[in-house]
Amino acid sequence: MPVEGHLRLSHCHNFRDFRELARRRLPSPIFDYIDGAADDEVTKRRNSASFEDCDLVPSVLRGGKDVDLSVTIMGRKLAVPFYGSPTALQRVFHHQGGRAVAAAAAKLGTMFGVSSLGTVALGELRKAYASPQVYQFYFHKDRGLNRAMLKRAKEAGVDVMMLTVDTITGGNRERDLRTGFTIPFRLTFGGMLQFGMKPKWALNYLTHERFSLPQLDEYVDMGAGSMSIGRYFSEMLDPAMNWDDVAEMVQTWEGQFCLKGVMSAADAKRAADIGCTGIVLSNHGGRQLDGSRAAFDQLAEVVDAVGDRLDVMMDGGVQRGTHVLKALSLGAKAVGLGRLYLFPLAAAGQAGVERALELLKDEIARGMKLMGCTSTRDLSRQNLRFRMANRGVENVD
Ligand SMILES: Cc1cc2nc3c(=O)[nH]c(=O)nc-3n(C[C@H](O)[C@H](O)[C@H](O)COP(=O)(O)O)c2cc1C
């Protein structure tokens, strides 16, 4: 990576480069909010490392020239086998925020998620782009509020309702405790100094559209600052949410419904039983339960249990095209991205996200050619060997 001052988007060739550019451009409390995870961040590290315990076995002389990267998940075709997982607060990372992510995803022909804590209104994005959209939902104690939010999402034309189930309480993110990062900002003195050191970010933040949380503002006084995100989680979300509540939600929604944060085969079966059409194996990028298993390690077991009943996706630690190839080979229908697009967003807005997604797409296409596959459907467990036989998968001989 070139030295400071000459660091440009065009110098970013991989996840590490984008992360470094974001680190240099963001006040460190914001960088740490994106980069950080719970407790000792063991799960976050394992998420990426899990892919390295698995090797690809290519086939040669198959005469492949063009490759078809498309997949179909939850009734919608995506041009590429990855999608933007819903993430909060994008406007804080870059003044273009969620609009940049939506535009880049639409350009690539893929799906993106709008978080309950997203900074652009669901309806606005739905009108602006025809690409499939997910609305990520948190379950509130107030059932009337839940119903009103579902109704509004339905009216907006949301394709997939995605209920996050791994966040009934906030994770212990110690980097944020140290810097005082929370919304509204309550920075420690050290945290404040860090903001002072990135005047360009501060200028952009202050001279563009005011920060707001439109998905919640109608119901909760978030933007005006009387309710912090921490209090929103502890006071408004329902830690007692259970399978009956979700079954009712699935029926009310009457459409594609996905649970994000399922990890066990037993829970995956229950999701299928209550009518979910998809699940995302996820540990929230290691930001919730530290020590939780990596989704990739858990994937085969869950695909074997429910892969014929609903669409199984996964996220966590994806940084390379070959990671996507490995997940698809194990049976994932598509792969979700978090920090892979957040660092580029923070580093360079829409141009950054587009570059990162294009690079990933190129890596997948190149990897498939080198694997001897012309379609994502050609990928199978025949293409994989595990270094240790602890993945619930017998190496295929
Ligand atoms: C900064 C940040 C904010 C996030 N916000 C949300 C959110 O609002 N809702 C949600 O369901 N998941 C959220 N996630 C989790 C992502 O959707 C996804 O599961 C995770 O980032 C995948 O791991 P990766 O970042 O290693 O790709 C967030 C993740 C990050 C890094």
XYZ file of C-alpha atoms and ligand atoms in Angstrom:
428
model
C 0.000 0.000 0.000
C 1.442 3.438 -0.956
C 2.327 5.960 1.747
C -0.109 8.542 3.132
C -0.869 11.367 0.725
C -0.625 9.125 -2.301
C -3.197 6.697 -1.081
C -5.988 6.504 -3.640
C -8.991 4.375 -4.354
C -7.226 3.077 -7.448
C -4.548 1.658 -5.156
C -7.080 -0.521 -3.364
C -6.985 -4.071 -4.680
C -8.346 -6.064 -1.795
C -10.144 -5.956 1.561
C -7.006 -5.010 3.464
C -6.347 -2.020 1.196
C -9.903 -0.669 1.592
C -9.735 -1.207 5.340
C -6.486 0.740 5.498
C -7.857 3.610 3.402
C -10.935 3.759 5.648
C -8.710 3.741 8.731
C -6.783 6.731 7.421
C -9.887 8.708 6.519
C -12.208 8.034 9.456
C -12.014 9.374 13.005
C -10.771 6.321 14.885
C -13.945 5.840 17.027
C -15.933 5.349 13.810
C -13.338 3.038 12.296
C -13.362 1.005 15.516
C -17.152 0.801 15.494
C -17.036 -0.817 12.030
C -13.927 -2.923 12.534
C -14.598 -3.968 16.114
C -16.469 -6.954 17.507
C -17.500 -8.422 20.855
C -15.274 -9.340 23.813
C -11.913 -10.667 22.572
C -13.031 -10.630 18.918
C -12.252 -14.351 18.620
C -15.317 -15.075 16.505
C -14.570 -12.182 14.184
C -11.077 -13.560 13.523
C -12.390 -17.115 13.138
C -14.963 -15.970 10.568
C -12.250 -15.223 8.011
C -9.824 -17.910 9.199
C -12.461 -20.636 8.760
C -12.163 -20.365 4.986
C -8.467 -21.161 5.192
C -9.091 -24.598 6.675
C -10.708 -25.568 3.413
C -8.907 -25.994 0.093
C -10.283 -25.804 -3.409
C -9.605 -28.671 -5.811
C -9.822 -27.428 -9.399
C -10.789 -29.430 -12.459
C -8.882 -28.714 -15.680
C -9.406 -28.880 -19.442
C -13.119 -28.283 -19.278
C -13.160 -25.644 -21.996
C -14.936 -22.922 -20.004
C -14.872 -19.433 -21.531
C -17.851 -17.534 -20.166
C -19.050 -17.967 -16.635
C -22.549 -17.494 -15.266
C -22.368 -15.993 -11.794
C -26.095 -15.659 -11.256
C -28.023 -17.284 -8.429
C -31.671 -17.270 -7.398
C -32.518 -16.700 -3.753
C -35.905 -16.307 -2.168
C -37.561 -15.989 -5.536
C -35.288 -13.296 -6.971
C -32.445 -13.684 -9.426
C -29.154 -11.995 -8.532
C -26.506 -11.406 -11.185
C -23.790 -12.268 -8.661
C -23.756 -14.760 -5.751
C -23.326 -12.086 -3.057
C -25.486 -9.336 -1.571
C -25.052 -6.386 0.764
C -26.037 -7.460 4.260
C -27.988 -4.829 6.208
C -25.814 -2.541 8.328
C -26.610 0.376 10.595
C -25.564 4.038 10.512
C -23.999 4.188 7.049
C -24.450 7.986 6.891
C -21.913 8.289 9.721
C -19.293 6.375 7.742
C -19.659 8.506 4.604
C -21.998 11.345 3.722
C -23.398 9.346 0.759
C -24.383 6.591 3.180
C -27.012 4.042 2.202
C -27.667 5.660 -1.173
C -24.126 4.782 -2.250
C -24.586 1.153 -1.217
C -27.972 0.866 -2.915
C -26.656 2.403 -6.139
C -23.606 0.140 -6.245
C -25.670 -2.993 -5.513
C -28.152 -2.053 -8.253
C -25.291 -1.554 -10.711
C -24.017 -5.059 -9.953
C -27.540 -6.469 -10.242
C -27.701 -7.656 -6.686
C -29.722 -7.349 -3.511
C -28.993 -5.106 -0.561
C -30.380 -4.836 2.910
C -31.837 -1.774 4.552
C -31.310 -1.880 8.304
C -33.890 -0.855 10.886
C -31.072 1.454 11.941
C -30.443 2.552 8.343
C -30.013 6.226 7.546
C -32.053 6.392 4.323
C -35.784 5.739 4.122
C -36.778 2.347 2.835
C -39.430 3.836 0.540
C -36.971 6.198 -1.105
C -34.567 3.380 -1.979
C -37.373 1.123 -3.157
C -38.539 3.791 -5.606
C -35.045 4.584 -6.830
C -33.861 1.040 -7.650
C -35.529 -2.018 -9.147
C -32.981 -4.394 -7.622
C -34.245 -6.726 -4.886
C -34.334 -5.245 -1.419
C -34.322 -6.680 2.039
C -35.733 -4.920 5.062
C -33.922 -5.920 8.228
C -36.231 -5.916 11.198
C -35.761 -5.886 14.951
C -38.642 -7.204 17.034
C -40.155 -4.668 19.453
C -42.031 -5.226 22.695
C -44.821 -3.112 21.240
C -46.659 -5.526 18.909
C -48.624 -2.649 17.385
C -45.350 -1.005 16.392
C -44.171 -4.269 14.792
C -47.369 -4.551 12.776
C -47.181 -0.900 11.676
C -43.580 -1.342 10.534
C -44.399 -4.516 8.591
C -47.290 -2.744 6.919
C -45.125 0.170 5.910
C -42.468 -2.183 4.505
C -45.121 -4.066 2.537
C -46.488 -0.822 1.098
C -42.974 0.257 0.177
C -42.617 -2.948 -1.894
C -39.892 -4.683 0.099
C -39.011 -8.058 -1.465
C -37.655 -9.907 1.558
C -38.382 -9.428 5.244
C -35.280 -10.311 7.247
C -35.667 -10.662 11.004
C -32.407 -10.475 12.925
C -32.539 -12.983 15.780
C -29.029 -12.772 17.247
C -29.443 -9.361 18.846
C -31.877 -9.721 21.734
C -29.254 -7.810 23.675
C -26.293 -5.773 22.477
C -22.847 -7.384 22.218
C -19.999 -6.264 24.473
C -18.017 -4.061 22.083
C -15.143 -2.896 24.197
C -13.587 -0.678 21.527
C -16.784 1.421 21.606
C -16.726 1.564 25.390
C -13.225 2.966 25.254
C -13.973 5.657 22.659
C -17.504 6.462 23.790
C -18.945 5.720 20.360
C -22.706 5.655 20.558
C -25.578 7.444 18.840
C -26.033 10.260 19.699
C -22.274 10.736 20.105
C -21.078 10.758 23.707
C -17.397 10.739 23.065
C -14.696 10.455 25.663
C -12.075 13.222 25.612
C -9.723 10.879 23.735
C -12.487 10.048 21.266
C -13.169 13.746 20.698
C -9.506 14.410 19.951
C -9.653 11.719 17.266
C -12.532 13.536 15.566
C -10.495 16.734 15.627
C -7.733 14.937 13.761
C -9.966 14.156 10.745
C -11.328 17.601 9.763
C -12.223 16.459 6.240
C -14.585 13.809 7.580
C -16.035 16.364 10.034
C -16.583 18.935 7.268
C -18.363 16.388 5.070
C -20.438 15.188 7.971
C -21.551 18.673 8.929
C -22.151 20.080 5.443
C -24.364 17.268 4.148
C -27.838 16.054 4.950
C -28.527 15.775 8.658
C -28.115 12.365 10.268
C -31.415 10.585 10.874
C -32.837 7.115 11.341
C -35.940 7.296 9.132
C -37.055 3.697 9.742
C -37.498 4.503 13.420
C -38.012 8.268 13.554
C -41.700 7.960 12.914
C -42.110 5.812 15.992
C -39.187 6.610 18.290
C -37.537 9.955 18.984
C -34.098 8.807 17.830
C -32.830 11.554 15.560
C -33.597 14.327 18.015
C -31.270 12.604 20.421
C -33.512 11.796 23.358
C -33.120 8.031 22.795
C -29.704 6.442 22.306
C -29.267 3.270 20.261
C -28.213 1.471 23.441
C -31.469 2.477 25.143
C -33.441 1.571 22.022
C -32.050 -1.970 22.262
C -32.572 -2.342 25.992
C -35.945 -0.600 26.315
C -37.810 -1.148 23.071
C -36.683 -4.493 21.676
C -38.242 -7.636 23.068
C -35.753 -10.117 24.539
C -38.673 -12.488 25.160
C -39.351 -12.882 21.400
C -40.056 -16.571 20.692
C -40.935 -18.949 17.855
C -44.678 -18.288 18.201
C -44.107 -14.541 17.793
C -42.075 -15.136 14.672
C -44.578 -17.648 13.263
C -47.237 -14.931 13.587
C -44.966 -12.423 11.866
C -44.327 -14.821 8.988
C -48.085 -15.220 8.508
C -48.717 -11.486 8.687
C -45.985 -10.766 6.147
C -47.255 -13.206 3.498
C -44.076 -13.172 1.438
C -40.393 -14.050 1.458
C -39.300 -14.198 5.066
C -35.794 -14.832 6.277
C -34.207 -15.263 9.719
C -30.746 -13.763 10.105
C -28.532 -15.164 12.834
C -29.687 -18.786 12.971
C -26.762 -21.100 13.686
C -28.019 -24.549 14.716
C -29.570 -27.217 12.508
C -32.424 -27.583 15.025
C -33.297 -23.871 14.776
C -32.997 -24.031 11.004
C -35.579 -26.843 10.965
C -37.912 -24.782 13.151
C -37.515 -21.844 10.784
C -38.605 -24.091 7.920
C -41.500 -25.457 10.013
C -42.963 -21.980 10.623
C -42.797 -21.093 6.939
C -39.558 -19.111 6.586
C -38.257 -19.169 3.019
C -34.655 -18.406 3.931
C -32.119 -18.275 6.747
C -28.784 -16.537 7.027
C -26.198 -18.344 9.109
C -24.514 -15.454 10.824
C -22.859 -14.374 14.050
C -23.338 -10.688 13.171
C -19.721 -10.316 12.080
C -18.569 -11.477 15.538
C -20.248 -8.449 17.123
C -22.653 -10.325 19.391
C -21.733 -13.670 21.008
C -17.966 -13.987 21.045
C -16.908 -17.634 20.875
C -19.841 -18.376 18.595
C -19.007 -20.680 15.700
C -18.168 -19.287 12.286
C -21.034 -19.568 9.818
C -18.790 -21.269 7.259
C -17.861 -23.985 9.807
C -21.543 -24.587 10.497
C -22.762 -24.396 6.920
C -22.627 -28.045 5.785
C -24.539 -29.292 8.818
C -27.343 -26.802 8.262
C -27.500 -27.260 4.486
C -27.797 -31.018 5.019
C -30.615 -30.483 7.527
C -32.786 -27.966 5.640
C -31.210 -27.149 2.274
C -34.138 -28.765 0.442
C -36.740 -26.783 2.429
C -35.485 -23.202 2.352
C -32.640 -21.080 0.985
C -29.555 -21.178 3.190
C -27.255 -18.175 3.026
C -24.318 -17.210 5.189
C -22.288 -14.154 6.146
C -19.228 -13.336 8.209
C -15.593 -12.828 7.325
C -16.004 -12.896 3.544
C -13.053 -11.024 2.049
C -12.239 -12.887 -1.171
C -13.902 -14.362 -4.220
C -12.580 -17.770 -3.226
C -14.421 -17.469 0.115
C -17.640 -17.104 -1.854
C -16.721 -20.103 -4.047
C -16.123 -22.248 -0.953
C -19.439 -21.271 0.626
C -21.350 -21.971 -2.592
C -19.569 -25.312 -2.965
C -20.782 -26.315 0.498
C -24.350 -25.455 -0.433
C -24.958 -21.786 0.417
C -27.290 -20.138 -2.098
C -25.555 -16.770 -1.733
C -23.196 -14.960 0.597
C -23.762 -11.745 2.564
C -21.170 -8.977 2.834
C -20.678 -6.545 5.699
C -17.334 -4.889 6.240
C -16.316 -5.799 2.681
C -18.489 -2.925 1.439
C -18.451 -0.749 4.587
C -14.733 0.026 4.471
C -14.921 1.027 0.775
C -17.986 3.149 1.584
C -16.089 4.921 4.349
C -13.009 5.275 2.159
C -14.615 6.625 -1.015
C -18.427 6.548 -1.009
C -20.235 5.020 -3.983
C -17.085 4.780 -6.122
C -15.479 2.777 -3.323
C -18.362 0.342 -2.945
C -18.575 -0.144 -6.704
C -14.884 -0.854 -6.964
C -14.962 -3.354 -4.099
C -17.970 -5.222 -5.500
C -16.534 -5.247 -9.038
C -13.243 -6.626 -7.728
C -15.109 -9.346 -5.836
C -17.111 -10.197 -8.926
C -13.907 -10.430 -11.008
C -12.290 -12.623 -8.365
C -15.260 -14.997 -8.392
C -15.333 -15.169 -12.201
C -11.587 -15.766 -12.359
C -11.761 -18.346 -9.586
C -14.557 -20.212 -11.351
C -12.617 -20.362 -14.598
C -9.587 -21.669 -12.727
C -11.829 -24.215 -10.994
C -13.166 -25.434 -14.342
C -16.717 -24.259 -13.614
C -18.886 -22.253 -15.985
C -21.839 -21.797 -13.660
C -22.365 -21.419 -9.908
C -24.423 -24.623 -10.235
C -21.235 -26.554 -11.142
C -19.765 -25.895 -7.698
C -20.120 -28.783 -5.260
C -18.429 -30.486 -2.338
C -16.407 -32.442 -4.897
C -14.418 -29.189 -5.227
C -13.430 -29.062 -1.576
C -11.037 -30.758 0.806
C -10.859 -29.892 4.501
C -7.504 -29.898 6.243
C -9.045 -31.168 9.477
C -12.073 -33.426 9.453
C -14.025 -31.270 11.909
C -16.437 -29.476 9.644
C -19.224 -32.020 9.665
C -18.243 -32.824 6.110
C -16.578 -36.008 5.008
C -13.977 -35.236 2.392
C -15.346 -36.646 -0.860
C -12.944 -39.145 -2.463
C -20.869 -1.608 11.346
C -21.831 -2.744 11.261
C -23.192 -2.525 11.454
C -24.107 -3.589 11.380
N -25.448 -3.336 11.529
C -26.338 -4.351 11.442
C -27.735 -4.107 11.563
O -28.185 -2.987 11.744
N -28.574 -5.180 11.476
C -28.110 -6.454 11.264
O -28.914 -7.390 11.196
N -26.804 -6.695 11.110
C -25.905 -5.684 11.192
N -24.568 -5.944 11.033
C -24.110 -7.321 10.707
C -24.044 -7.524 9.195
O -25.311 -7.514 8.608
C -23.369 -8.856 8.850
O -24.037 -9.899 9.512
C -21.870 -8.881 9.229
O -21.279 -7.619 9.023
C -21.138 -9.925 8.411
O -19.803 -9.994 8.801
P -18.606 -9.285 7.975
O -18.659 -7.825 8.340
O -17.396 -9.956 8.482
O -18.869 -9.510 6.511
C -23.646 -4.895 11.121
C -22.274 -5.116 10.912
C -21.369 -4.063 10.976
C -19.910 -4.335 10.726
